[in-house]
Amino acid sequence: MAGANERSFIMIKPDGVQRGIVGDVIRRFEQKGYKLVGLKMIQAPRALLESHYEEHKGKKFFEPLLTYVGSGPCVAMVWEGLNVISVGRKMLGATDPSKAEPGTIRGDFSIVTGRNICHGSDSETAAKREIDLWFRPEEVANWAHTAERWIY
Ligand code: RTP
Ligand code: MG
């Protein structure tokens, strides 16, 4: 869904989990103003990763990529908000961390493409496909901000 309710699949790969960057990634998306609507930790089975990365099947980095992302638990998330797909990709930074700008997640925390911390959907079609692949419908929350102040 485009517009204010656009959703993107953002995932912290095993290196991000191992290095304790989970909180920082979540903080950046929250501070930007996006809404967290799906979150779980999962060590992805090979079949799930083959499907997730099907566009890269046959490329020389395909097997190392599956080994890397399948090596430990990932944090899979769905974030919602205006242009979250394209803005989320900007927040992640370039695929190759040596080209990623400082201030981006990859630019601030990583050095090589094969350990680049995070994934972000690259189009509306990919976002829908990836969200449906990683989350059951009931695992994605449809919630809205309320007028409640919450602090007593
Ligand atoms: P992602 O899908 O993870 O958000 O990354 P991306 O769109 O920026 O990059 P993509 O081309 O989709 O590549 C997916 C992931 O594969 C690894 N990769 N390694 N060694 C290489 O040449 C190479 N190229 C890509 C990276 O982990 C990349 O994020
Ligand atoms: Mg990609």
Coordinates of N, CA, C and O and ligand atoms in Angstrom, one line a residue:
M1 N 0.8 -1.2 0.0 CA 0.0 0.0 0.0 C 0.9 1.3 0.0 O 1.7 1.4 0.9
A2 N 0.7 2.1 -1.0 CA 1.5 3.3 -1.1 C 1.0 4.4 -0.2 O 0.0 4.2 0.5
G3 N 1.6 5.6 -0.1 CA 1.2 6.7 0.7 C 1.5 6.6 2.1 O 2.5 5.9 2.4
A4 N 0.7 7.2 3.0 CA 1.1 7.2 4.4 C 1.1 5.8 5.0 O 1.7 5.6 6.1
N5 N 0.4 4.9 4.4 CA 0.3 3.6 5.0 C 1.2 2.6 4.3 O 1.1 1.4 4.5
E6 N 2.2 3.1 3.6 CA 3.2 2.3 2.9 C 3.9 1.4 3.9 O 4.2 1.9 5.0
R7 N 4.2 0.2 3.6 CA 4.9 -0.7 4.5 C 6.2 -1.3 3.8 O 6.2 -1.5 2.6
S8 N 7.2 -1.4 4.6 CA 8.5 -2.0 4.1 C 8.9 -3.1 5.0 O 8.7 -3.1 6.2
F9 N 9.5 -4.2 4.4 CA 10.1 -5.2 5.2 C 11.6 -4.8 5.5 O 12.4 -4.7 4.5
I10 N 11.9 -4.7 6.7 CA 13.3 -4.3 7.1 C 13.8 -5.4 8.0 O 13.1 -5.8 9.0
M11 N 15.0 -5.9 7.7 CA 15.5 -7.0 8.5 C 16.9 -6.8 9.0 O 17.8 -6.3 8.2
I12 N 17.2 -7.0 10.3 CA 18.5 -7.0 10.8 C 19.1 -8.4 10.7 O 18.6 -9.3 11.2
K13 N 20.2 -8.4 9.9 CA 20.8 -9.7 9.6 C 21.6 -10.2 10.8 O 21.9 -9.5 11.8
P14 N 22.1 -11.5 10.8 CA 22.8 -12.0 12.0 C 23.9 -11.2 12.5 O 24.2 -11.2 13.7
D15 N 24.7 -10.5 11.7 CA 25.8 -9.7 12.2 C 25.3 -8.5 13.0 O 25.9 -8.2 14.0
G16 N 24.2 -7.9 12.6 CA 23.6 -6.8 13.3 C 23.1 -7.3 14.7 O 23.3 -6.6 15.7
V17 N 22.5 -8.5 14.8 CA 22.1 -9.1 16.0 C 23.3 -9.3 16.9 O 23.4 -8.9 18.1
Q18 N 24.3 -10.0 16.4 CA 25.5 -10.4 17.1 C 26.2 -9.2 17.7 O 26.8 -9.3 18.8
R19 N 26.2 -8.1 16.9 CA 27.0 -7.0 17.3 C 26.2 -6.0 18.2 O 26.7 -4.9 18.5
G20 N 25.0 -6.3 18.5 CA 24.2 -5.5 19.4 C 23.7 -4.2 18.7 O 23.6 -3.2 19.4
I21 N 23.4 -4.2 17.4 CA 22.9 -3.0 16.7 C 21.4 -3.0 16.6 O 20.9 -2.0 16.1
V22 N 20.7 -4.0 17.1 CA 19.3 -4.1 17.0 C 18.6 -2.8 17.5 O 17.8 -2.2 16.8
G23 N 18.9 -2.4 18.7 CA 18.3 -1.3 19.3 C 18.5 0.0 18.5 O 17.6 0.8 18.3
D24 N 19.7 0.2 17.9 CA 20.0 1.4 17.2 C 19.2 1.4 15.9 O 18.7 2.5 15.5
V25 N 19.1 0.3 15.2 CA 18.3 0.3 14.0 C 16.8 0.6 14.3 O 16.2 1.5 13.6
I26 N 16.3 0.0 15.3 CA 14.9 0.3 15.7 C 14.7 1.8 16.1 O 13.8 2.5 15.7
R27 N 15.7 2.3 16.9 CA 15.6 3.7 17.3 C 15.6 4.6 16.1 O 14.9 5.6 16.1
R28 N 16.5 4.4 15.1 CA 16.5 5.3 14.0 C 15.2 5.3 13.2 O 14.7 6.4 12.8
F29 N 14.5 4.2 13.1 CA 13.3 4.1 12.4 C 12.2 4.8 13.2 O 11.3 5.5 12.7
E30 N 12.2 4.6 14.6 CA 11.2 5.2 15.4 C 11.4 6.7 15.4 O 10.5 7.5 15.3
Q31 N 12.7 7.2 15.5 CA 13.0 8.6 15.6 C 12.6 9.3 14.3 O 12.2 10.5 14.3
K32 N 12.8 8.6 13.2 CA 12.4 9.2 11.9 C 10.9 9.4 11.8 O 10.4 10.3 11.1
G33 N 10.1 8.6 12.6 CA 8.7 8.8 12.6 C 7.9 7.7 12.1 O 6.7 7.7 11.9
Y34 N 8.6 6.6 11.8 CA 7.9 5.4 11.2 C 7.3 4.6 12.4 O 7.7 4.7 13.5
K35 N 6.3 3.8 12.0 CA 5.6 3.0 13.0 C 5.9 1.5 12.8 O 5.9 1.0 11.7
L36 N 6.3 0.9 13.9 CA 6.6 -0.5 13.9 C 5.3 -1.3 14.0 O 4.5 -1.2 14.9
V37 N 5.1 -2.1 13.0 CA 3.8 -2.9 12.9 C 4.1 -4.4 12.9 O 3.1 -5.2 13.0
G38 N 5.3 -4.8 12.8 CA 5.7 -6.2 12.8 C 7.1 -6.4 13.3 O 8.0 -5.6 12.9
L39 N 7.3 -7.4 14.2 CA 8.6 -7.6 14.8 C 8.8 -9.1 15.3 O 8.0 -9.5 16.1
K40 N 9.8 -9.8 14.8 CA 10.1 -11.1 15.4 C 11.5 -11.5 15.1 O 12.1 -11.0 14.1
M41 N 12.0 -12.3 16.0 CA 13.3 -12.9 15.8 C 13.2 -14.3 15.2 O 12.4 -15.1 15.6
I42 N 14.0 -14.5 14.1 CA 13.8 -15.8 13.5 C 15.2 -16.2 12.8 O 15.9 -15.4 12.2
Q43 N 15.5 -17.5 13.1 CA 16.7 -18.0 12.3 C 16.0 -18.7 11.1 O 15.4 -19.7 11.1
A44 N 16.2 -18.1 9.9 CA 15.5 -18.4 8.7 C 16.0 -19.8 8.2 O 17.2 -19.9 8.0
P45 N 15.1 -20.7 7.9 CA 15.5 -21.9 7.2 C 15.9 -21.6 5.8 O 15.5 -20.6 5.2
R46 N 16.7 -22.5 5.2 CA 17.2 -22.2 3.8 C 16.1 -21.9 2.8 O 16.3 -21.1 2.0
A47 N 15.0 -22.7 2.9 CA 14.0 -22.5 1.9 C 13.4 -21.1 1.9 O 13.1 -20.5 0.8
L48 N 13.3 -20.5 3.1 CA 12.8 -19.2 3.2 C 13.8 -18.2 2.6 O 13.4 -17.3 1.9
L49 N 15.1 -18.4 2.8 CA 16.1 -17.5 2.3 C 16.2 -17.6 0.8 O 16.4 -16.6 0.1
E50 N 16.0 -18.9 0.3 CA 16.1 -19.1 -1.2 C 15.0 -18.3 -1.8 O 15.1 -17.7 -2.9
S51 N 13.8 -18.3 -1.2 CA 12.7 -17.6 -1.7 C 12.9 -16.1 -1.6 O 12.7 -15.3 -2.5
H52 N 13.3 -15.6 -0.4 CA 13.5 -14.2 -0.2 C 14.5 -13.6 -1.2 O 14.3 -12.5 -1.7
Y53 N 15.6 -14.4 -1.5 CA 16.7 -13.9 -2.3 C 16.6 -14.5 -3.8 O 17.6 -14.6 -4.4
E54 N 15.4 -14.8 -4.2 CA 15.3 -15.6 -5.5 C 15.8 -14.7 -6.7 O 16.3 -15.3 -7.6
E55 N 15.8 -13.4 -6.6 CA 16.3 -12.6 -7.7 C 17.8 -12.8 -7.8 O 18.4 -12.4 -8.9
H56 N 18.5 -13.2 -6.8 CA 19.9 -13.4 -6.9 C 20.4 -14.8 -7.1 O 21.6 -15.1 -7.2
K57 N 19.4 -15.7 -7.3 CA 19.8 -17.1 -7.6 C 20.7 -17.2 -8.8 O 20.4 -16.6 -9.8
G58 N 21.8 -18.0 -8.7 CA 22.7 -18.1 -9.8 C 23.9 -17.2 -9.8 O 24.9 -17.4 -10.4
K59 N 23.7 -16.1 -9.0 CA 24.9 -15.1 -8.9 C 26.0 -15.7 -8.0 O 25.7 -16.6 -7.1
K60 N 27.2 -15.2 -8.1 CA 28.2 -15.9 -7.4 C 28.2 -15.7 -5.8 O 28.7 -16.4 -5.1
F61 N 27.5 -14.6 -5.5 CA 27.4 -14.3 -4.0 C 26.2 -15.0 -3.4 O 25.9 -14.9 -2.2
F62 N 25.4 -15.8 -4.2 CA 24.1 -16.3 -3.7 C 24.4 -17.3 -2.5 O 23.7 -17.1 -1.4
E63 N 25.3 -18.3 -2.7 CA 25.5 -19.2 -1.6 C 26.1 -18.6 -0.4 O 25.6 -18.8 0.8
P64 N 27.2 -17.8 -0.5 CA 27.7 -17.1 0.7 C 26.7 -16.2 1.4 O 26.6 -16.2 2.6
L65 N 25.8 -15.6 0.6 CA 24.7 -14.8 1.2 C 23.8 -15.6 2.0 O 23.4 -15.3 3.1
L66 N 23.3 -16.8 1.5 CA 22.4 -17.7 2.2 C 23.1 -18.2 3.5 O 22.5 -18.3 4.5
T67 N 24.4 -18.5 3.4 CA 25.1 -19.0 4.6 C 25.2 -17.9 5.6 O 24.9 -18.2 6.8
Y68 N 25.5 -16.7 5.2 CA 25.6 -15.5 6.1 C 24.3 -15.2 6.8 O 24.2 -15.2 8.0
V69 N 23.2 -15.1 6.0 CA 21.9 -14.6 6.6 C 21.3 -15.8 7.4 O 20.5 -15.5 8.3
G70 N 21.6 -17.0 7.0 CA 21.1 -18.2 7.7 C 21.9 -18.6 8.9 O 21.6 -19.6 9.6
S71 N 23.0 -17.9 9.2 CA 24.0 -18.3 10.2 C 23.5 -18.1 11.7 O 24.1 -18.7 12.6
G72 N 22.5 -17.3 11.8 CA 22.0 -17.1 13.2 C 20.7 -16.3 13.1 O 20.2 -16.1 12.0
P73 N 20.1 -16.0 14.2 CA 18.8 -15.3 14.2 C 18.9 -13.9 13.6 O 19.9 -13.2 13.7
C74 N 17.8 -13.6 12.8 CA 17.7 -12.2 12.3 C 16.5 -11.6 13.0 O 15.7 -12.3 13.6
V75 N 16.4 -10.3 13.0 CA 15.2 -9.5 13.5 C 14.5 -9.0 12.3 O 14.9 -8.2 11.5
A76 N 13.3 -9.6 12.0 CA 12.5 -9.3 10.9 C 11.4 -8.3 11.4 O 10.8 -8.5 12.4
M77 N 11.3 -7.2 10.6 CA 10.3 -6.2 11.0 C 9.5 -5.6 9.8 O 9.9 -5.7 8.6
V78 N 8.4 -5.1 10.1 CA 7.6 -4.4 9.2 C 7.4 -3.0 9.7 O 7.0 -2.8 10.9
W79 N 7.8 -2.0 8.9 CA 7.7 -0.6 9.3 C 6.7 0.1 8.4 O 6.7 -0.2 7.2
E80 N 5.9 1.0 8.9 CA 4.9 1.7 8.1 C 5.1 3.2 8.2 O 5.4 3.8 9.2
G81 N 4.8 3.9 7.1 CA 4.8 5.3 7.0 C 5.0 5.8 5.6 O 5.4 5.1 4.7
L82 N 4.9 7.2 5.5 CA 5.1 7.8 4.1 C 6.4 7.5 3.5 O 7.5 7.7 4.1
N83 N 6.4 6.9 2.3 CA 7.6 6.6 1.5 C 8.6 5.7 2.3 O 9.8 5.9 2.1
V84 N 8.1 4.9 3.2 CA 9.1 4.1 4.0 C 10.0 3.2 3.2 O 11.1 2.9 3.6
I85 N 9.5 2.8 2.0 CA 10.3 1.9 1.2 C 11.6 2.7 0.7 O 12.7 2.2 1.0
S86 N 11.4 3.8 0.1 CA 12.6 4.5 -0.5 C 13.4 5.2 0.7 O 14.6 5.2 0.7
V87 N 12.7 5.8 1.6 CA 13.4 6.5 2.7 C 14.1 5.4 3.6 O 15.3 5.7 4.0
G88 N 13.5 4.3 3.8 CA 14.1 3.2 4.6 C 15.4 2.8 3.9 O 16.5 2.6 4.5
R89 N 15.4 2.7 2.5 CA 16.6 2.3 1.8 C 17.7 3.4 2.0 O 18.9 3.0 2.1
K90 N 17.3 4.6 2.0 CA 18.3 5.7 2.3 C 18.9 5.6 3.7 O 20.1 5.8 3.9
M91 N 18.0 5.3 4.6 CA 18.5 5.1 6.0 C 19.5 4.0 6.1 O 20.4 4.0 6.9
L92 N 19.3 2.9 5.4 CA 20.2 1.8 5.4 C 21.5 2.2 4.7 O 22.6 1.7 5.2
G93 N 21.5 2.9 3.7 CA 22.7 3.3 2.9 C 23.0 2.3 1.8 O 22.3 1.3 1.6
A94 N 24.0 2.6 1.0 CA 24.4 1.8 -0.1 C 24.7 0.4 0.3 O 25.2 0.1 1.4
T95 N 24.4 -0.5 -0.7 CA 24.7 -2.0 -0.4 C 26.1 -2.2 0.0 O 26.4 -3.0 0.9
D96 N 27.0 -1.6 -0.6 CA 28.5 -1.7 -0.3 C 28.8 -0.7 0.8 O 28.8 0.6 0.5
P97 N 29.0 -1.1 2.0 CA 29.2 -0.1 3.1 C 30.4 0.8 2.9 O 30.4 1.9 3.5
S98 N 31.3 0.5 2.0 CA 32.4 1.4 1.8 C 32.0 2.6 1.0 O 32.6 3.6 0.9
K99 N 30.8 2.4 0.3 CA 30.2 3.5 -0.4 C 29.0 4.2 0.3 O 28.5 5.2 -0.1
A100 N 28.6 3.6 1.4 CA 27.5 4.1 2.2 C 27.9 5.4 2.9 O 29.0 5.4 3.5
E101 N 27.0 6.4 2.9 CA 27.4 7.7 3.5 C 27.4 7.5 5.0 O 26.6 6.8 5.6
P102 N 28.3 8.2 5.7 CA 28.2 8.3 7.2 C 26.8 8.8 7.5 O 26.3 9.7 6.8
G103 N 26.3 8.4 8.6 CA 24.9 8.8 9.0 C 23.9 7.7 8.6 O 22.8 7.7 9.1
T104 N 24.3 6.8 7.6 CA 23.4 5.7 7.3 C 23.8 4.5 8.2 O 24.9 4.5 8.8
I105 N 22.9 3.6 8.3 CA 23.2 2.4 9.2 C 24.4 1.7 8.7 O 25.4 1.4 9.4
R106 N 24.5 1.3 7.4 CA 25.6 0.6 6.8 C 26.9 1.5 6.9 O 28.0 1.0 7.1
G107 N 26.7 2.8 6.6 CA 27.8 3.7 6.6 C 28.4 3.9 8.0 O 29.6 4.1 8.1
D108 N 27.6 3.8 9.0 CA 28.1 4.0 10.4 C 28.6 2.7 11.0 O 29.4 2.8 11.9
F109 N 28.1 1.5 10.6 CA 28.4 0.3 11.3 C 29.1 -0.8 10.6 O 29.4 -1.8 11.2
S110 N 29.4 -0.6 9.3 CA 29.9 -1.8 8.6 C 30.9 -1.4 7.5 O 31.1 -0.2 7.1
I111 N 31.6 -2.4 7.0 CA 32.8 -2.2 6.1 C 32.6 -3.0 4.8 O 32.9 -2.4 3.7
V112 N 32.1 -4.2 4.8 CA 32.0 -5.0 3.6 C 30.6 -5.4 3.2 O 29.7 -5.6 4.1
T113 N 30.4 -5.6 1.9 CA 29.1 -5.9 1.4 C 28.5 -7.2 2.0 O 27.3 -7.3 2.2
G114 N 29.4 -8.1 2.2 CA 29.0 -9.5 2.7 C 28.6 -9.5 4.1 O 28.2 -10.5 4.7
R115 N 28.7 -8.4 4.8 CA 28.3 -8.2 6.2 C 27.8 -6.8 6.4 O 28.3 -6.0 7.2
N116 N 26.7 -6.6 5.7 CA 26.1 -5.2 5.7 C 24.9 -5.0 6.6 O 24.1 -4.0 6.4
I117 N 24.7 -5.8 7.6 CA 23.9 -5.6 8.8 C 22.3 -5.7 8.5 O 21.6 -6.1 9.4
C118 N 21.9 -5.1 7.4 CA 20.4 -5.0 7.3 C 19.9 -5.2 5.9 O 20.7 -5.1 4.9
H119 N 18.7 -5.4 5.8 CA 18.0 -5.6 4.5 C 16.8 -4.6 4.5 O 16.1 -4.4 5.5
G120 N 16.5 -4.1 3.3 CA 15.3 -3.3 3.1 C 14.6 -3.5 1.8 O 15.4 -3.6 0.8
S121 N 13.3 -3.7 1.7 CA 12.6 -3.9 0.5 C 13.0 -2.8 -0.5 O 13.1 -1.6 -0.1
D122 N 13.1 -3.1 -1.8 CA 13.5 -2.1 -2.8 C 12.3 -1.6 -3.7 O 12.6 -0.8 -4.6
S123 N 11.1 -2.1 -3.5 CA 10.0 -1.6 -4.3 C 8.7 -2.1 -3.6 O 8.7 -2.9 -2.6
E124 N 7.6 -1.5 -4.0 CA 6.3 -1.9 -3.4 C 6.0 -3.3 -3.6 O 5.5 -4.0 -2.7
T125 N 6.3 -3.8 -4.8 CA 6.1 -5.3 -5.1 C 6.9 -6.1 -4.2 O 6.4 -7.1 -3.7
A126 N 8.2 -5.8 -4.1 CA 9.1 -6.6 -3.2 C 8.6 -6.5 -1.8 O 8.7 -7.5 -1.1
A127 N 8.2 -5.3 -1.3 CA 7.8 -5.2 0.1 C 6.6 -6.1 0.4 O 6.6 -6.8 1.4
K128 N 5.6 -6.1 -0.5 CA 4.4 -6.9 -0.3 C 4.8 -8.4 -0.3 O 4.4 -9.2 0.6
R129 N 5.7 -8.8 -1.2 CA 6.1 -10.2 -1.4 C 6.9 -10.6 -0.1 O 6.6 -11.7 0.5
E130 N 7.8 -9.7 0.4 CA 8.6 -10.1 1.5 C 7.8 -10.1 2.8 O 8.0 -11.0 3.6
I131 N 6.9 -9.2 3.0 CA 6.1 -9.2 4.2 C 5.2 -10.4 4.3 O 5.2 -11.1 5.3
D132 N 4.7 -10.8 3.1 CA 3.8 -12.0 3.1 C 4.7 -13.3 3.3 O 4.2 -14.3 3.8
L133 N 5.9 -13.2 2.9 CA 6.8 -14.4 3.0 C 7.3 -14.6 4.5 O 7.3 -15.7 5.0
W134 N 7.5 -13.5 5.2 CA 8.1 -13.6 6.5 C 7.1 -13.5 7.6 O 7.4 -13.9 8.8
F135 N 5.9 -12.9 7.4 CA 4.9 -12.7 8.4 C 3.6 -13.3 8.0 O 3.1 -13.2 6.9
R136 N 2.9 -14.0 9.0 CA 1.5 -14.3 8.8 C 0.7 -13.1 9.0 O 1.1 -12.2 9.7
P137 N -0.5 -13.0 8.4 CA -1.3 -11.7 8.5 C -1.5 -11.3 9.9 O -1.4 -10.1 10.3
E138 N -1.8 -12.3 10.8 CA -2.1 -11.9 12.2 C -0.8 -11.5 13.0 O -0.9 -11.0 14.1
E139 N 0.4 -11.6 12.4 CA 1.6 -11.1 13.1 C 1.9 -9.7 12.7 O 2.9 -9.1 13.2
V140 N 1.1 -9.1 11.9 CA 1.3 -7.7 11.5 C 0.2 -6.9 12.2 O -1.0 -7.2 12.0
A141 N 0.5 -5.9 13.0 CA -0.5 -5.2 13.8 C -1.0 -4.0 13.1 O -0.2 -3.2 12.6
N142 N -2.3 -3.8 13.0 CA -2.9 -2.6 12.5 C -3.2 -1.7 13.7 O -4.3 -1.9 14.2
W143 N -2.3 -0.8 14.0 CA -2.6 0.0 15.2 C -2.4 1.5 14.8 O -1.7 1.8 13.9
A144 N -3.1 2.3 15.6 CA -3.0 3.8 15.4 C -2.7 4.5 16.6 O -3.0 4.0 17.7
H145 N -2.0 5.6 16.5 CA -1.7 6.4 17.7 C -3.0 7.0 18.3 O -3.9 7.4 17.5
T146 N -3.1 7.0 19.6 CA -4.3 7.5 20.3 C -4.0 8.8 21.0 O -2.9 9.2 21.1
A147 N -5.0 9.4 21.6 CA -4.9 10.6 22.4 C -4.4 10.3 23.8 O -4.0 11.3 24.5
E148 N -4.4 9.1 24.2 CA -4.0 8.7 25.6 C -2.5 9.2 25.8 O -1.7 9.0 24.9
R149 N -2.3 9.8 27.0 CA -0.9 10.3 27.3 C 0.0 9.2 27.9 O 1.2 9.4 27.9
W150 N -0.5 8.2 28.5 CA 0.2 7.0 28.9 C 1.1 7.2 30.1 O 1.5 6.2 30.8
I151 N 1.4 8.4 30.5 CA 2.3 8.6 31.6 C 1.4 9.2 32.8 O 0.7 10.1 32.6
Y152 N 1.6 8.6 34.0 CA 0.8 9.0 35.2 C 1.7 9.5 36.2 O 2.8 9.1 36.3
Ligands
RTP1 P1 19.3 -6.1 0.7 O1 18.5 -6.8 -0.4 O2 19.9 -7.0 1.7 O3 18.5 -4.9 1.3 O4 20.5 -5.3 0.0 P2 20.5 -4.5 -1.4 O5 19.1 -4.5 -2.0 O6 21.2 -3.2 -1.1 O7 21.5 -5.4 -2.3 P3 21.1 -6.6 -3.2 O8 21.7 -6.4 -4.5 O9 19.7 -7.0 -3.1 O10 22.0 -7.8 -2.5 C1 21.5 -8.5 -1.5 C2 22.5 -8.8 -0.5 O11 23.5 -9.7 -1.0 C3 24.8 -9.4 -0.6 N1 25.6 -9.1 -1.7 N2 26.9 -9.5 -1.8 N3 29.5 -9.9 -2.8 C4 28.6 -9.2 -3.5 O12 28.9 -8.8 -4.6 C5 27.3 -9.0 -3.0 N4 26.4 -8.3 -3.6 C6 25.3 -8.3 -2.8 C7 24.6 -8.2 0.4 O13 24.5 -8.7 1.7 C8 23.4 -7.5 -0.1 O14 22.8 -6.8 0.9
MG2 MG 18.0 -6.2 -2.3

